[in-house]
Amino acid sequence: MQIQNFSTQDFSLWDRFYRAHFFNSLSGFKSLTLVGTLNLQGQPNLALFSNIVHLGADPALVGFINRPLAAASHTLSNLEATGSFTCNLVPAGLEEKAHQTSAKYASDQDEFDAVGLQHQWEEGIQAPFVKESFVKYALEWVETIPIRHNGTFLVIGQVVKVLVPQNLVGKDGFINLTKAATMTSLGIDGYSLPGPLSRYAYAKPDRPVEILRL
Amino acid sequence: MQIQNFSTQDFSLWDRFYRAHFFNSLSGFKSLTLVGTLNLQGQPNLALFSNIVHLGADPALVGFINRPLAAASHTLSNLEATGSFTCNLVPAGLEEKAHQTSAKYASDQDEFDAVGLQHQWEEGIQAPFVKESFVKYALEWVETIPIRHNGTFLVIGQVVKVLVPQNLVGKDGFINLTKAATMTSLGIDGYSLPGPLSRYAYAKPDRPVEILRL
């Protein structure tokens, strides 16, 4: 296997599309998530994000990286205006529609309608869920942290509602997303379905690795 | 399929382990990454992270979420001291050793040795790579952003070197990690191998979704 070795001076010679594909895929598989919002006029918006992080369980905080404002969808302005957004995991079969939400639709065009996904409304949540998604959660906007080096943002929300199929949640709270055929994302435009899941017991220095039965 | 509907008051009734498993897995599949560092005495450290984000391609910035200082490994203090760290994607077969690095080894114990992984040194990089990893990159530390709501940190680095098998990199720069059997992470202790990859062409409002040939 021939290993290539790239350094900063190589990166600077690449065109911007090559560089974007390379570095978006380099950091590995990500969470394929459709983010639903409303603007103050009640217009729904749906946009695809993959740079999602778990920040903490108590309070339950999730963050995502939003592009610089000039390139951004309406997601950020909407969730800051209403204080609410939903995250909808994408199951196998829905990845084409999810991908299509990334097209630059006119601001008065609802991406749900454009790509053929249904809105799901839940009491007290001022943002639409994706009905076709199996695992989804609503968040209250907590904070937007600017990342000064490149104009991106870390957007933080607190989870206030979770909708999840009962058979996915284990006795210890673990959600086995493979049972819902949840997809993962690679780079700007790659999608893959993770195979069977392995879990290991809490690691200790003086004990060999132990597989957990699922 | 019975859907469960959980709200904030439910979360507060759960024990902390249930809550940790639940929310760590809820936000979806993540990048399974071993982070290598050195302390100022030259002692290597290796720790497993999964909350990794791509921040931008020019400059090439990657971020990861670090736990609160009291619970953290030595990764953060090491990379702030030397200014350098490596990220090593975990291929299938290495996930048990990767998991075992999360055990709380004594501070003078090198996790590479403890779990049976080899150091790989590259000129100009003051941090060890994992020799057994196929896709890996070195970063210069850029900034640590504190997240005040729960004491975690967003640690940002700039990619300065990439080691990647030649046959993984497409003509457009996309790195097909499935060819290197790169694993993905779910929750605190779940691991899965993504299956075949699909890619779609740049989406436009007036055009149907188009599959890219790989």
Coordinates of C-alpha atoms in Angstrom, one line a residue, chain A residues 24-136:
Chain A
N24 CA -14.2 17.3 4.6
S25 CA -13.6 13.5 4.3
L26 CA -10.3 13.4 6.2
S27 CA -11.8 13.8 9.6
G28 CA -14.0 10.7 9.3
F29 CA -17.6 9.6 9.4
K30 CA -20.1 12.1 10.8
S31 CA -23.7 12.2 11.9
L32 CA -26.1 12.7 9.0
T33 CA -28.7 15.1 10.4
L34 CA -31.5 17.2 8.9
V35 CA -32.1 20.4 10.9
G36 CA -35.6 21.8 10.8
T37 CA -36.5 25.4 11.7
L38 CA -39.2 28.0 11.2
N39 CA -38.8 31.7 10.4
L40 CA -40.9 34.3 12.2
Q41 CA -43.3 34.3 9.3
G42 CA -43.9 30.6 9.9
Q43 CA -42.0 29.5 6.8
P44 CA -40.3 26.0 7.4
N45 CA -36.7 25.4 6.5
L46 CA -34.8 22.1 6.3
A47 CA -31.0 21.8 5.9
L48 CA -28.5 19.0 6.0
F49 CA -25.7 19.1 8.6
S50 CA -23.0 16.6 9.5
N51 CA -20.6 18.3 11.9
I52 CA -22.6 17.4 15.0
V53 CA -21.1 17.0 18.5
H54 CA -22.4 15.6 21.8
L55 CA -21.5 18.2 24.4
G56 CA -23.0 16.8 27.5
A57 CA -25.8 14.7 29.0
D58 CA -26.8 16.8 32.0
P59 CA -28.0 19.3 30.7
A60 CA -28.3 17.5 27.4
L61 CA -26.4 19.7 25.0
V62 CA -25.7 19.2 21.3
G63 CA -23.7 21.4 19.0
F64 CA -23.3 21.8 15.3
I65 CA -20.9 23.7 13.0
N66 CA -22.6 26.4 10.9
R67 CA -20.9 27.8 7.8
P68 CA -19.9 31.5 7.6
L69 CA -23.0 33.7 7.3
A70 CA -22.6 34.6 3.6
A71 CA -22.7 30.9 2.7
A72 CA -25.1 29.7 5.3
S73 CA -28.7 28.5 4.9
H74 CA -31.5 30.1 6.9
T75 CA -31.1 27.6 9.7
L76 CA -29.0 29.9 12.0
S77 CA -31.1 33.1 11.6
N78 CA -34.3 31.0 12.1
L79 CA -33.3 29.2 15.2
E80 CA -31.9 32.4 16.8
A81 CA -35.3 34.1 16.0
T82 CA -37.6 31.4 17.3
G83 CA -35.2 29.8 19.9
S84 CA -36.0 26.3 18.5
F85 CA -34.8 23.7 16.1
T86 CA -35.1 20.0 15.4
C87 CA -32.5 17.4 14.5
N88 CA -33.7 14.4 12.5
L89 CA -31.4 11.4 11.8
V90 CA -31.5 10.2 8.3
P91 CA -32.4 6.5 7.7
A92 CA -31.4 4.5 4.6
G93 CA -33.6 5.3 1.7
L94 CA -33.9 9.0 2.7
E95 CA -30.4 10.1 1.9
E96 CA -31.2 11.2 -1.7
K97 CA -33.9 13.6 -0.4
A98 CA -31.7 14.7 2.4
H99 CA -28.9 15.5 -0.1
Q100 CA -31.3 17.4 -2.3
T101 CA -32.2 19.8 0.6
S102 CA -28.6 21.2 0.1
A103 CA -29.7 22.8 -3.2
K104 CA -30.0 26.6 -3.0
Y105 CA -33.8 26.9 -3.0
A106 CA -35.4 30.4 -3.0
S107 CA -36.0 31.7 0.5
D108 CA -39.8 31.4 0.1
Q109 CA -39.5 27.7 -1.0
D110 CA -40.0 25.1 1.8
E111 CA -37.3 22.4 1.4
F112 CA -39.7 19.8 2.9
D113 CA -42.1 20.3 -0.1
A114 CA -39.3 20.7 -2.6
V115 CA -37.7 17.3 -1.9
G116 CA -40.9 15.5 -0.8
L117 CA -40.6 15.1 3.0
Q118 CA -43.5 15.6 5.4
H119 CA -43.6 18.1 8.3
Q120 CA -44.3 16.7 11.8
W121 CA -45.5 19.2 14.4
E122 CA -45.2 18.5 18.1
E123 CA -46.9 20.6 20.8
G124 CA -44.6 23.3 22.3
I125 CA -41.9 22.9 19.6
Q126 CA -41.7 25.9 17.3
A127 CA -39.9 23.9 14.5
P128 CA -40.9 21.1 12.2
F129 CA -39.7 17.5 12.6
V130 CA -39.2 15.3 9.6
K131 CA -42.0 12.7 9.7
E132 CA -40.0 10.1 7.8
S133 CA -37.1 10.2 10.3
F134 CA -37.2 7.5 13.0
V135 CA -34.9 9.1 15.6
K136 CA -35.3 12.9 16.1

